[in-house]
Amino acid sequence: MRLIQNFIGGEYTAGLSGKTFEKRSPLDNSVIARITEAGRDEVDAAVCAARAALHGEWGGLTVEQRVDLLYGVADEITRRFEDFVAAEMADTGQPSHVMRHVFIPRGAANFKVFADVVKNVPTETFQMSTPDGRGALNYAVRVPKGVVGVISPWNAPFLLMTWKVGPALACGNTLVVKPSEESPHTAALLGEVMNAVGIPKGVYNVVQGFGPDSAGEFLTRHPGVDAITFTGETRTGAAIMKAASDGMRDVSFELGGKNAGIVFADADFDAAVDGIFRSAFLNTGQVCLGTERVYVERPIFERFVQALKAKVEAVKFGRPDDPAANYGPLISQEHRQKVLSYYRKAVEEGATVVTGGGVPDMPGELAEGAWVQPTIWTGLPETAAVVQEEIFGPCCHIRPFDSENEVVALANDTDYGLSTTIWTTHLARAHRIAARIEVGITWINSWFLRDLRTAFGGSKQSGIGREGGVHSLEFYTETRNVCVKL
Ligand code: NAD
Ligand code: 6OD
């Protein structure tokens, strides 16, 4: 069994309190790692190490030197690709192809892309006239925010953590990262990469532990943290916002979603079925951008439901390294209980269960894992809990619609506003609808197609702020204006 420690000032350290916790495999509930839990003292040590690094060698590097180091980090992740794949698979139990083709390569890309952004972004300047006719020149200087606290979730741990670590480092900040208690491996492994590449000690620190009354809360309440970037549940975001208000620290929040998928009768039918299947069921439905509400134009409704059902019923459950398997478990027993409670609630609320609704029969020790059947419902009113609340599991409700106005109203009838996917060959209509849907990200005839230079974030209760490309620079730097009288 592995022992995972905190990473502070470039060293893996045993906790002062001696407290540890277990990480269990989602596949069979066996204990796969024991983790040193950071208490207040470790969090304080990590913040102090980050503060010292800000004023040390790291703070004196040129942009070009930082960019070179970040390219080095990306290359080292690629060199240790198999280690990252194995670490992430151990934590999440998801199929190896998802790690290999999406999550780990994206982790490396998060360093390269933001190194490029920082290198290429121009400086804002304004010339102004003055009464003496000689004028003045204003120019903006970007400086790092300082010590940034990164709090990340378990559903795509490496991608989502590095999506913040990459731009934060590119902008010259130093970091204390608190990965989810359910996915401690890759944040810890990244410490080895930082050391191998020569990132100065203290620039990247990791404290392991839980949220309330543990490393997460201690970090967000620490006065030495200048800004907090968080991805996770909306409720947790609210708690972190309260903590951040002490000292007026800046926040960037990527929160929950209850995203709509909209399919018009003129859509490329097979592409739409494939697209909605991916968006609802990839990663066992544990994707914030995932579709849990599907609206299908009435003429193709029945055919669509049957086609999606056939795809769902073809999934093969199994271990990530089983070549015959393509579907993984949920992250934990606790999350499985939550998802299964919604499966029961759907039935109580009168849903027609098109497929799924329970747990699959798994052989041997896998019977102890966090497996659930992917599930489709129809027939519920929009007020039903499973249509309104984020479940974060492999399930969706499908409802027919008859008009553009109706489907826009249905899609917007939620407290969340993260993403939408629209399937149609009528591009002018798709464009029109995209402008009316209250979300941060709309995909047309695609889903989770990411250009890291674009704005990413949620409306309503799905987030505060935008990251991606220059939007990340807005959060991870402070802009100072210099006015020169000529
Ligand atoms: P979570 O909010 O339970 O936990 C996220 C992180 O916050 C973990 O590291 C946790 O330990 C920490 N945390 C919990 N309480 C805290 C507190 N009081 N103070 C400080 N830290 C605290 O979320 P999760 O279950 O890990 O992830 C799933 C959720 O994340 C879903 O709601 C999903 O929609 C959301 N998510 C959003 C995005 C996005 O980009 N919008 C991306 C991925 C996941
Ligand atoms: O692709 C990204 O940058 C991103 N933040 C994805 C979020 C996935 C949510 O589960």
PDB file of C-alpha atoms in Angstrom, residues 2 6 9 16 20 70 84 116 126 138 150 192 203 235 241 258 281 299 310 383 400 427-428 433 442 455 478 482:
ATOM      1  CA  ARG A   2       1.332   3.466  -0.867  1.00  0.00           C
ATOM      2  CA  ASN A   6       2.190  16.375   1.905  1.00  0.00           C
ATOM      3  CA  GLY A   9       8.996  23.365   0.314  1.00  0.00           C
ATOM      4  CA  LEU A  16       3.216  16.792  12.584  1.00  0.00           C
ATOM      5  CA  THR A  20      -3.610   9.763   8.296  1.00  0.00           C
ATOM      6  CA  LEU A  70       6.760  25.143 -17.647  1.00  0.00           C
ATOM      7  CA  PHE A  84       0.307   9.498 -14.168  1.00  0.00           C
ATOM      8  CA  ASP A 116       2.382  30.417 -24.576  1.00  0.00           C
ATOM      9  CA  PHE A 126      -3.469  54.299 -23.760  1.00  0.00           C
ATOM     10  CA  ASN A 138      -0.487  54.867 -19.762  1.00  0.00           C
ATOM     11  CA  VAL A 150      -6.022  25.796  -5.330  1.00  0.00           C
ATOM     12  CA  GLU A 192       8.341  14.837  -8.188  1.00  0.00           C
ATOM     13  CA  VAL A 203       6.682  27.262  -5.570  1.00  0.00           C
ATOM     14  CA  ARG A 235     -22.470  24.528  -1.660  1.00  0.00           C
ATOM     15  CA  MET A 241     -16.584  32.482  -0.312  1.00  0.00           C
ATOM     16  CA  LYS A 258     -27.523  20.708 -14.372  1.00  0.00           C
ATOM     17  CA  PHE A 281     -22.321   8.965 -19.484  1.00  0.00           C
ATOM     18  CA  PRO A 299     -40.947  13.784 -34.137  1.00  0.00           C
ATOM     19  CA  ALA A 310     -29.276   0.640 -26.875  1.00  0.00           C
ATOM     20  CA  THR A 383     -40.165  20.203 -10.909  1.00  0.00           C
ATOM     21  CA  PRO A 400     -39.983  15.890 -25.766  1.00  0.00           C
ATOM     22  CA  LEU A 427     -26.936  26.477 -37.758  1.00  0.00           C
ATOM     23  CA  ALA A 428     -28.690  29.834 -37.796  1.00  0.00           C
ATOM     24  CA  ILE A 433     -30.560  29.659 -29.289  1.00  0.00           C
ATOM     25  CA  THR A 442     -22.511  26.253 -25.404  1.00  0.00           C
ATOM     26  CA  ALA A 455     -13.390  31.604 -21.714  1.00  0.00           C
ATOM     27  CA  GLU A 478      -2.968  41.967 -10.755  1.00  0.00           C
ATOM     28  CA  VAL A 482       1.641  53.337 -14.903  1.00  0.00           C
TER      29      VAL A 482
END
